[in-house]
Structure formats: structure tokens, C-alpha cells
Amino acid sequence: MSEFPRRRMRRYRRDGVDDMVRETTVAEDDLVQPLFFDANLSEAEEIPSMPDVHRHPVEDAADRAAEVYDAGVPAVMVFGVPEEKDAEGSRAWAEEGVVQRSVREISEHVPGLVVITDLCLCAYTTHGHCGLVDDSGRVDNDATLPYLRNVAVSQAEAGADVVAPSGMMDGAVGEIRDALDGHGYDEVGVMSYSVKYASGFYGPFRDAQDSAPSHGDRTGYQMDPGNTREALMEARLDVREGADWLMVKPALPYLDVVSDVAGEFDVPVAAYNVSGEYAMLKAADQEGWLDAEETALESLTAIKRAGADTVITYFAEDLVRKL
Ligand code: PBG
């Protein structure tokens, strides 16, 4: 190939041509909007560290979900804030639990929307950990598994299409798959938060869901930010246990991991553009330092370019309205 001046890269950047050669686009079908429902609210409340994101009362679940669906977002990820917490997180699998009630409303009134439920105990336990805590204060992996089975079945009963275990308990995916199949929910999928790093970028979310641990941190079960081979092992174990999707989380600081996981496995890969990634852009936008919409679209394009099939993002609804 002859080089400059015969070859000019600018030819690709001419209006119209640029669209033809674009390798990666963000489509509305790729996006999942997280929604928070709070059993203690009668009116929506904005989350201070997540501008324009609200916690909604359960009574609004169907209307809120319909807004998202009508905007063109095909899926939601449902999180709950329970009326009370206890050591075992029993409101996580209660028939009248906040997620169960919300999901029932949504699946009845917005049948076309794909409903994914976050499956974890941390918002439901008094200690705020993702599993049961033993006498020494450690999270007891194996003792937690039967509880996760119950949560999965209760969410499927309520109408969840996909359950998304986010607690990083070893063996959880296999147990959940087994429990779902045992109760006739063989068509309910499992989106595993397989590669979830112990990240400071979850800070705003823990305000939203009131789920910060009361002692210690999550480094006993979430991953060390320095590790990639371990990420592949986490993903491999989950595929073998029956995960339908693998998730990498957070997204932007871990694009190399998204790329590696997407290259290695045949199942779809989701990436979670988490609360801290959202809050950074919104805060800078509020200061007039950058444009949140422009940088959000750029971020999502980068996440897709790295290999994600699905992106969970607080920007979903707004972006789809503009796409
Ligand atoms: C629950 C859970 C967390 C997030 C999703 N599910 C928080 C955590 O692990 O502390 C974070 C989502 C976000 O920051 O947007 N285990």
C-alpha cells in the first residue's frame, strides 16, 4: 500500500462515509436500565449521589417500568430497599418482599419488558454483607447458598425473566440453576455477576440501596482490581455451573477484562456501568466541566467496543430517548 499523500485517513471521516465505516454502535437493544423500589416510600425520592436517579414506591413500579419500556429500553434490572432488615436478610425472599411485589406489578402490566432481578442479601441484612455472617464476623459462603436458592425461586415466582446473583458466593450459580429447574423455572435465565471487583465505584449505589457493610468490607468475596487471570477462572466456573450471561463490573476501569472475557467464552457478556461511573459524569456535568450525554454515549461505545453484548447503565433511558 502506498502511503501519504496517496493514502489519507480523512476520507473515512467525511460526513456519510463516517457512518458507513463505524465499527461499533450502541443500540437501544443493548441496554438495561436499573430501577430502585423502596418499600418505605410513598413518593419518589432522588438519590443525592446519583442525580436524576430515584428510588420509587412499589405502587409506581408498573408505571415507572412502562416509561422505560415506552422509551425503547428492552430490559430493567430491579433492586429493592426492604421495610426492615435482619441478620439473614429474610425480606429478600418474602412473597410480599419489595422486589417480589414490584416484579409482579411490572410483569403483569408491562409484559414485553425483560425483567432482571438483582439477587443478593446485602440490602436485606442488618450487617450489610452479601451473605450470612458467622460468629467471627466472616461471611459464610456455604451457609448462604440455600438462602440464595430461595431468593431465586421467589423472584422467578414473582415473574422475573432473568435472575442476577451479585454476591460473589462460590457455587451460587449452580445452586440457583438447580433450584430454578427444580421448581419448573427452566426458562428463567441466570446473569451472573461473575467478575465483580471490590470497587470504590459502588459508593453511590450503596447510598441508593442502603447496603454498605456495617463492619469490614467486601474484599473477602469480591475480586482484587489487579487480577485478570482470576477473572477468567471466575467466568469459567460460572459457565460450567450454568450461567447464561457473564457480567463484568465495573465497566470502564475494566475494559481489558471485558475484552478478555468476551474473547474467551461463547456466552453473552454484560458489563455494568456502575453508580460511580454515572456519578462522576453527572457531577462534572453539573459543574459545567463536560457534557454528560456526550461522555455517556462515548463511554457506552467504548464498553461495547471492548466486547460487551449488554450494558447495564443508569444512562439507558435518557440515551435511548436521544439515540
Ligand atoms: C449488590 C450490588 C452492588 C451493586 C450491584 N449489586 C453493590 C455492592 O456490591 O456493594 C453495585 C451497582 C452500582 O454501583 O451501580 N451486591
CSV table of C-alpha atoms and ligand atoms in Angstrom, one decimal:
chain,number,residue,atom,x,y,z
A,1,MET,CA,0.0,0.0,0.0
A,2,SER,CA,1.3,3.4,-0.9
A,3,GLU,CA,1.4,5.9,1.9
A,4,PHE,CA,0.8,9.6,2.3
A,5,PRO,CA,-0.1,11.6,0.3
A,6,ARG,CA,-1.9,8.8,-1.7
A,7,ARG,CA,-3.5,7.4,1.5
A,8,ARG,CA,-5.5,9.9,3.5
A,9,MET,CA,-7.3,8.7,6.6
A,10,ARG,CA,-9.5,11.7,6.5
A,11,ARG,CA,-11.5,10.2,3.6
A,12,TYR,CA,-13.2,8.0,6.2
A,13,ARG,CA,-14.2,11.0,8.3
A,14,ARG,CA,-16.3,12.7,5.7
A,15,ASP,CA,-19.9,13.0,6.5
A,16,GLY,CA,-21.8,10.0,5.4
A,17,VAL,CA,-18.7,7.9,4.9
A,18,ASP,CA,-18.0,8.0,8.7
A,19,ASP,CA,-21.3,6.3,9.3
A,20,MET,CA,-20.5,3.6,6.8
A,21,VAL,CA,-17.2,2.7,8.4
A,22,ARG,CA,-18.3,2.9,12.0
A,23,GLU,CA,-17.3,-0.4,13.6
A,24,THR,CA,-19.2,-0.1,16.9
A,25,THR,CA,-22.6,1.4,17.6
A,26,VAL,CA,-24.7,1.5,20.7
A,27,ALA,CA,-28.2,0.2,20.0
A,28,GLU,CA,-31.2,0.5,22.4
A,29,ASP,CA,-31.5,-3.3,22.4
A,30,ASP,CA,-28.1,-3.5,24.1
A,31,LEU,CA,-29.2,-1.5,27.2
A,32,VAL,CA,-30.6,-2.4,30.6
A,33,GLN,CA,-32.0,0.3,33.0
A,34,PRO,CA,-31.5,-0.3,36.7
A,35,LEU,CA,-34.6,0.6,38.8
A,36,PHE,CA,-34.8,1.0,42.6
A,37,PHE,CA,-38.0,0.3,44.5
A,38,ASP,CA,-38.3,1.2,48.2
A,39,ALA,CA,-40.9,-0.4,50.4
A,40,ASN,CA,-40.8,2.6,52.8
A,41,LEU,CA,-41.7,5.3,50.3
A,42,SER,CA,-45.0,6.8,49.1
A,43,GLU,CA,-43.4,9.2,46.8
A,44,ALA,CA,-40.3,9.0,44.6
A,45,GLU,CA,-37.1,10.3,46.1
A,46,GLU,CA,-33.9,11.4,44.3
A,47,ILE,CA,-30.7,9.7,45.3
A,48,PRO,CA,-28.4,12.5,46.3
A,49,SER,CA,-25.2,11.0,44.9
A,50,MET,CA,-26.9,9.9,41.7
A,51,PRO,CA,-28.6,13.0,40.2
A,52,ASP,CA,-31.8,12.2,38.2
A,53,VAL,CA,-32.0,8.6,39.6
A,54,HIS,CA,-34.8,8.0,42.1
A,55,ARG,CA,-36.0,5.4,44.5
A,56,HIS,CA,-39.6,4.7,43.7
A,57,PRO,CA,-42.5,3.4,45.8
A,58,VAL,CA,-43.7,-0.1,44.9
A,59,GLU,CA,-47.0,1.3,43.9
A,60,ASP,CA,-45.3,3.1,41.0
A,61,ALA,CA,-43.4,0.0,39.7
A,62,ALA,CA,-45.6,-0.7,36.7
A,63,ASP,CA,-45.8,3.0,35.6
A,64,ARG,CA,-42.1,3.5,36.0
A,65,ALA,CA,-41.3,0.3,34.1
A,66,ALA,CA,-43.8,1.3,31.4
A,67,GLU,CA,-41.9,4.7,31.0
A,68,VAL,CA,-38.7,2.9,30.5
A,69,TYR,CA,-40.2,0.4,28.1
A,70,ASP,CA,-42.0,3.0,26.1
A,71,ALA,CA,-38.8,5.0,25.7
A,72,GLY,CA,-37.4,1.9,23.9
A,73,VAL,CA,-35.3,0.2,26.6
A,74,PRO,CA,-35.9,-3.5,26.4
A,75,ALA,CA,-34.9,-4.5,29.9
A,76,VAL,CA,-34.7,-3.4,33.5
A,77,MET,CA,-32.6,-4.6,36.5
A,78,VAL,CA,-34.7,-4.4,39.7
A,79,PHE,CA,-33.2,-3.5,43.1
A,80,GLY,CA,-35.2,-3.3,46.3
A,81,VAL,CA,-35.0,-1.4,49.6
A,82,PRO,CA,-36.9,-3.5,52.2
A,83,GLU,CA,-39.2,-2.3,55.0
A,84,GLU,CA,-36.9,-4.0,57.5
A,85,LYS,CA,-33.6,-5.9,57.7
A,86,ASP,CA,-32.5,-8.8,59.8
A,87,ALA,CA,-29.4,-11.0,60.2
A,88,GLU,CA,-30.4,-13.4,57.5
A,89,GLY,CA,-32.0,-10.9,55.1
A,90,SER,CA,-35.4,-12.6,55.1
A,91,ARG,CA,-37.2,-9.9,53.2
A,92,ALA,CA,-35.1,-10.9,50.2
A,93,TRP,CA,-37.2,-13.9,49.6
A,94,ALA,CA,-40.5,-12.9,51.2
A,95,GLU,CA,-43.5,-13.4,49.0
A,96,GLU,CA,-44.6,-9.8,49.8
A,97,GLY,CA,-41.0,-8.5,49.6
A,98,VAL,CA,-40.3,-5.3,47.8
A,99,VAL,CA,-38.8,-6.9,44.7
A,100,GLN,CA,-41.4,-9.6,44.5
A,101,ARG,CA,-44.2,-7.1,44.7
A,102,SER,CA,-42.6,-4.7,42.2
A,103,VAL,CA,-41.8,-7.5,39.7
A,104,ARG,CA,-45.4,-8.9,40.0
A,105,GLU,CA,-46.7,-5.4,39.1
A,106,ILE,CA,-44.2,-5.0,36.2
A,107,SER,CA,-44.7,-8.4,34.6
A,108,GLU,CA,-48.4,-8.1,34.8
A,109,HIS,CA,-48.6,-4.6,33.3
A,110,VAL,CA,-45.6,-4.4,31.0
A,111,PRO,CA,-45.3,-7.9,29.7
A,112,GLY,CA,-42.9,-7.1,26.9
A,113,LEU,CA,-40.2,-5.8,29.2
A,114,VAL,CA,-37.4,-8.1,30.2
A,115,VAL,CA,-37.2,-8.1,34.0
A,116,ILE,CA,-33.9,-8.9,35.5
A,117,THR,CA,-33.6,-9.1,39.3
A,118,ASP,CA,-30.5,-8.4,41.3
A,119,LEU,CA,-30.1,-11.4,43.6
A,120,CYS,CA,-28.2,-10.6,46.8
A,121,LEU,CA,-28.7,-10.3,50.5
A,122,CYS,CA,-26.7,-7.1,51.2
A,123,ALA,CA,-29.7,-4.7,51.2
A,124,TYR,CA,-31.7,-7.0,53.4
A,125,THR,CA,-29.2,-7.9,56.1
A,126,THR,CA,-28.6,-5.7,59.2
A,127,HIS,CA,-24.8,-6.2,58.7
A,128,GLY,CA,-25.0,-5.2,55.0
A,129,HIS,CA,-22.9,-8.2,53.8
A,130,CYS,CA,-23.8,-10.2,50.7
A,131,GLY,CA,-24.1,-13.4,52.7
A,132,LEU,CA,-24.7,-14.8,56.2
A,133,VAL,CA,-22.1,-13.7,58.8
A,134,ASP,CA,-20.8,-16.3,61.3
A,135,ASP,CA,-19.8,-15.6,64.9
A,136,SER,CA,-16.3,-14.5,63.9
A,137,GLY,CA,-17.8,-11.9,61.6
A,138,ARG,CA,-16.8,-13.7,58.4
A,139,VAL,CA,-19.2,-14.2,55.5
A,140,ASP,CA,-20.1,-17.9,55.4
A,141,ASN,CA,-20.2,-18.9,51.8
A,142,ASP,CA,-21.8,-22.3,52.0
A,143,ALA,CA,-24.4,-21.4,54.6
A,144,THR,CA,-25.5,-18.6,52.3
A,145,LEU,CA,-26.3,-20.8,49.3
A,146,PRO,CA,-29.6,-22.2,50.5
A,147,TYR,CA,-30.8,-18.6,51.0
A,148,LEU,CA,-29.8,-17.6,47.5
A,149,ARG,CA,-31.8,-20.6,46.2
A,150,ASN,CA,-34.9,-19.3,48.0
A,151,VAL,CA,-34.4,-15.8,46.7
A,152,ALA,CA,-34.1,-17.0,43.1
A,153,VAL,CA,-37.2,-19.1,43.3
A,154,SER,CA,-39.2,-16.3,44.9
A,155,GLN,CA,-38.1,-13.8,42.2
A,156,ALA,CA,-38.9,-16.3,39.5
A,157,GLU,CA,-42.4,-16.9,41.1
A,158,ALA,CA,-43.0,-13.2,41.0
A,159,GLY,CA,-42.2,-13.1,37.3
A,160,ALA,CA,-38.5,-12.4,36.8
A,161,ASP,CA,-37.2,-13.4,33.4
A,162,VAL,CA,-33.6,-13.4,34.5
A,163,VAL,CA,-32.0,-13.5,38.0
A,164,ALA,CA,-28.7,-11.9,38.5
A,165,PRO,CA,-26.7,-13.1,41.5
A,166,SER,CA,-24.4,-10.3,42.6
A,167,GLY,CA,-22.9,-11.6,45.9
A,168,MET,CA,-19.8,-13.4,44.5
A,169,MET,CA,-20.6,-16.5,46.6
A,170,ASP,CA,-18.7,-19.6,45.2
A,171,GLY,CA,-21.1,-22.1,43.8
A,172,ALA,CA,-24.1,-19.8,43.7
A,173,VAL,CA,-24.8,-20.1,40.0
A,174,GLY,CA,-25.0,-23.9,40.1
A,175,GLU,CA,-27.2,-23.8,43.2
A,176,ILE,CA,-29.5,-21.2,41.7
A,177,ARG,CA,-29.8,-23.1,38.4
A,178,ASP,CA,-30.6,-26.2,40.2
A,179,ALA,CA,-33.3,-24.5,42.4
A,180,LEU,CA,-34.9,-22.8,39.4
A,181,ASP,CA,-35.0,-26.0,37.4
A,182,GLY,CA,-36.4,-27.9,40.4
A,183,HIS,CA,-39.3,-25.5,40.6
A,184,GLY,CA,-40.1,-25.6,36.9
A,185,TYR,CA,-38.4,-22.3,36.1
A,186,ASP,CA,-36.1,-23.8,33.4
A,187,GLU,CA,-36.7,-20.8,31.2
A,188,VAL,CA,-35.6,-18.3,33.7
A,189,GLY,CA,-32.0,-17.2,32.9
A,190,VAL,CA,-29.1,-16.6,35.1
A,191,MET,CA,-27.0,-13.5,34.5
A,192,SER,CA,-24.0,-14.0,36.8
A,193,TYR,CA,-22.1,-11.1,38.2
A,194,SER,CA,-19.1,-13.4,37.6
A,195,VAL,CA,-16.3,-10.9,37.6
A,196,LYS,CA,-17.1,-8.3,40.2
A,197,TYR,CA,-14.3,-6.3,41.6
A,198,ALA,CA,-14.2,-4.9,45.2
A,199,SER,CA,-14.6,-1.4,43.9
A,200,GLY,CA,-14.9,2.1,45.3
A,201,PHE,CA,-17.1,2.9,42.3
A,202,TYR,CA,-20.1,1.3,44.0
A,203,GLY,CA,-20.2,4.1,46.6
A,204,PRO,CA,-23.3,6.0,45.3
A,205,PHE,CA,-25.2,2.7,44.8
A,206,ARG,CA,-24.8,1.9,48.5
A,207,ASP,CA,-26.5,5.2,49.3
A,208,ALA,CA,-29.3,4.2,46.9
A,209,GLN,CA,-29.8,0.8,48.3
A,210,ASP,CA,-28.6,1.5,51.8
A,211,SER,CA,-26.4,-1.6,51.6
A,212,ALA,CA,-22.9,-0.5,52.8
A,213,PRO,CA,-21.4,-3.2,55.1
A,214,SER,CA,-21.6,-2.2,58.8
A,215,HIS,CA,-18.2,-3.9,59.6
A,216,GLY,CA,-15.3,-4.7,57.3
A,217,ASP,CA,-15.5,-4.6,53.5
A,218,ARG,CA,-16.3,-6.9,50.6
A,219,THR,CA,-12.7,-7.9,49.8
A,220,GLY,CA,-13.3,-11.3,51.3
A,221,TYR,CA,-15.6,-12.2,48.4
A,222,GLN,CA,-15.2,-9.5,45.6
A,223,MET,CA,-12.2,-9.5,43.4
A,224,ASP,CA,-8.9,-7.7,43.7
A,225,PRO,CA,-8.7,-5.0,41.0
A,226,GLY,CA,-5.3,-6.2,39.9
A,227,ASN,CA,-6.4,-9.6,38.7
A,228,THR,CA,-7.3,-10.8,35.2
A,229,ARG,CA,-6.5,-14.5,35.1
A,230,GLU,CA,-8.6,-14.9,38.2
A,231,ALA,CA,-11.4,-13.1,36.3
A,232,LEU,CA,-11.2,-15.8,33.6
A,233,MET,CA,-11.4,-18.5,36.2
A,234,GLU,CA,-14.4,-16.9,37.9
A,235,ALA,CA,-16.1,-16.7,34.5
A,236,ARG,CA,-15.2,-20.3,33.6
A,237,LEU,CA,-16.6,-21.7,36.8
A,238,ASP,CA,-19.8,-19.8,36.2
A,239,VAL,CA,-20.2,-21.1,32.7
A,240,ARG,CA,-19.7,-24.6,33.9
A,241,GLU,CA,-22.3,-24.0,36.6
A,242,GLY,CA,-24.8,-22.9,34.0
A,243,ALA,CA,-24.6,-19.1,33.7
A,244,ASP,CA,-26.4,-17.8,30.7
A,245,TRP,CA,-24.6,-14.5,30.8
A,246,LEU,CA,-21.3,-13.4,32.3
A,247,MET,CA,-21.0,-10.0,33.8
A,248,VAL,CA,-18.0,-7.8,34.3
A,249,LYS,CA,-18.4,-5.0,36.8
A,250,PRO,CA,-17.5,-2.1,37.0
A,251,ALA,CA,-17.1,-1.5,33.3
A,252,LEU,CA,-15.0,1.5,32.3
A,253,PRO,CA,-12.0,0.8,34.6
A,254,TYR,CA,-12.1,-2.9,33.5
A,255,LEU,CA,-12.4,-2.8,29.7
A,256,ASP,CA,-9.5,-5.1,29.3
A,257,VAL,CA,-11.3,-7.6,31.4
A,258,VAL,CA,-14.5,-7.2,29.3
A,259,SER,CA,-12.4,-7.8,26.2
A,260,ASP,CA,-10.7,-10.9,27.6
A,261,VAL,CA,-13.9,-12.5,28.9
A,262,ALA,CA,-15.8,-11.8,25.6
A,263,GLY,CA,-12.9,-13.3,23.7
A,264,GLU,CA,-12.7,-16.4,25.8
A,265,PHE,CA,-16.3,-17.5,26.2
A,266,ASP,CA,-19.3,-18.2,24.0
A,267,VAL,CA,-22.0,-16.9,26.2
A,268,PRO,CA,-23.1,-13.2,26.0
A,269,VAL,CA,-21.2,-10.8,28.2
A,270,ALA,CA,-22.8,-8.0,30.1
A,271,ALA,CA,-20.9,-5.0,31.6
A,272,TYR,CA,-22.2,-2.9,34.4
A,273,ASN,CA,-21.5,0.8,34.0
A,274,VAL,CA,-21.9,1.3,37.8
A,275,SER,CA,-23.1,4.1,40.0
A,276,GLY,CA,-19.7,5.7,40.5
A,277,GLU,CA,-19.2,5.9,36.7
A,278,TYR,CA,-22.5,7.6,36.4
A,279,ALA,CA,-22.0,9.9,39.3
A,280,MET,CA,-18.6,11.1,38.0
A,281,LEU,CA,-20.1,12.3,34.7
A,282,LYS,CA,-23.2,13.8,36.3
A,283,ALA,CA,-21.2,15.7,38.8
A,284,ALA,CA,-18.8,17.0,36.2
A,285,ASP,CA,-21.7,18.0,34.0
A,286,GLN,CA,-23.3,19.9,36.9
A,287,GLU,CA,-20.1,21.8,37.3
A,288,GLY,CA,-20.1,22.6,33.5
A,289,TRP,CA,-16.9,20.7,33.1
A,290,LEU,CA,-18.1,18.2,30.5
A,291,ASP,CA,-21.3,17.1,28.8
A,292,ALA,CA,-22.8,14.1,30.5
A,293,GLU,CA,-24.8,13.0,27.4
A,294,GLU,CA,-21.8,13.1,25.1
A,295,THR,CA,-19.5,11.4,27.5
A,296,ALA,CA,-22.1,8.7,28.4
A,297,LEU,CA,-22.5,7.7,24.8
A,298,GLU,CA,-18.8,7.7,24.4
A,299,SER,CA,-18.5,5.5,27.5
A,300,LEU,CA,-21.1,3.0,26.3
A,301,THR,CA,-19.5,2.9,22.8
A,302,ALA,CA,-16.2,2.0,24.5
A,303,ILE,CA,-17.8,-0.7,26.6
A,304,LYS,CA,-19.4,-2.2,23.5
A,305,ARG,CA,-16.1,-1.9,21.6
A,306,ALA,CA,-14.4,-3.9,24.3
A,307,GLY,CA,-16.8,-6.7,23.6
A,308,ALA,CA,-19.9,-6.3,25.8
A,309,ASP,CA,-23.1,-7.5,24.3
A,310,THR,CA,-25.3,-5.9,27.0
A,311,VAL,CA,-24.6,-2.8,29.1
A,312,ILE,CA,-26.4,-2.1,32.3
A,313,THR,CA,-26.4,1.6,32.8
A,314,TYR,CA,-28.2,4.4,34.6
A,315,PHE,CA,-28.0,6.4,31.4
A,316,ALA,CA,-30.1,3.9,29.4
A,317,GLU,CA,-33.4,5.6,29.4
A,318,ASP,CA,-32.0,9.1,28.7
A,319,LEU,CA,-29.7,7.9,25.9
A,320,VAL,CA,-32.4,5.8,24.2
A,321,ARG,CA,-34.6,8.9,24.1
A,322,LYS,CA,-31.9,10.7,22.2
A,323,LEU,CA,-30.5,7.9,20.0
B,1,PBG,C1,-25.2,-5.8,45.5
B,1,PBG,C2,-24.8,-4.9,44.3
B,1,PBG,C3,-24.0,-3.8,44.3
B,1,PBG,C4,-24.1,-3.3,43.0
B,1,PBG,C5,-25.0,-4.1,42.3
B,1,PBG,N1,-25.4,-5.1,43.1
B,1,PBG,C6,-23.2,-3.2,45.4
B,1,PBG,C7,-22.1,-3.9,46.1
B,1,PBG,O1,-21.6,-5.0,45.7
B,1,PBG,O2,-21.7,-3.3,47.0
B,1,PBG,C8,-23.4,-2.0,42.6
B,1,PBG,C9,-24.1,-1.3,41.4
B,1,PBG,C10,-23.6,0.1,41.2
B,1,PBG,O3,-22.7,0.6,41.9
B,1,PBG,O4,-24.2,0.7,40.3
B,1,PBG,N2,-24.3,-6.8,45.8
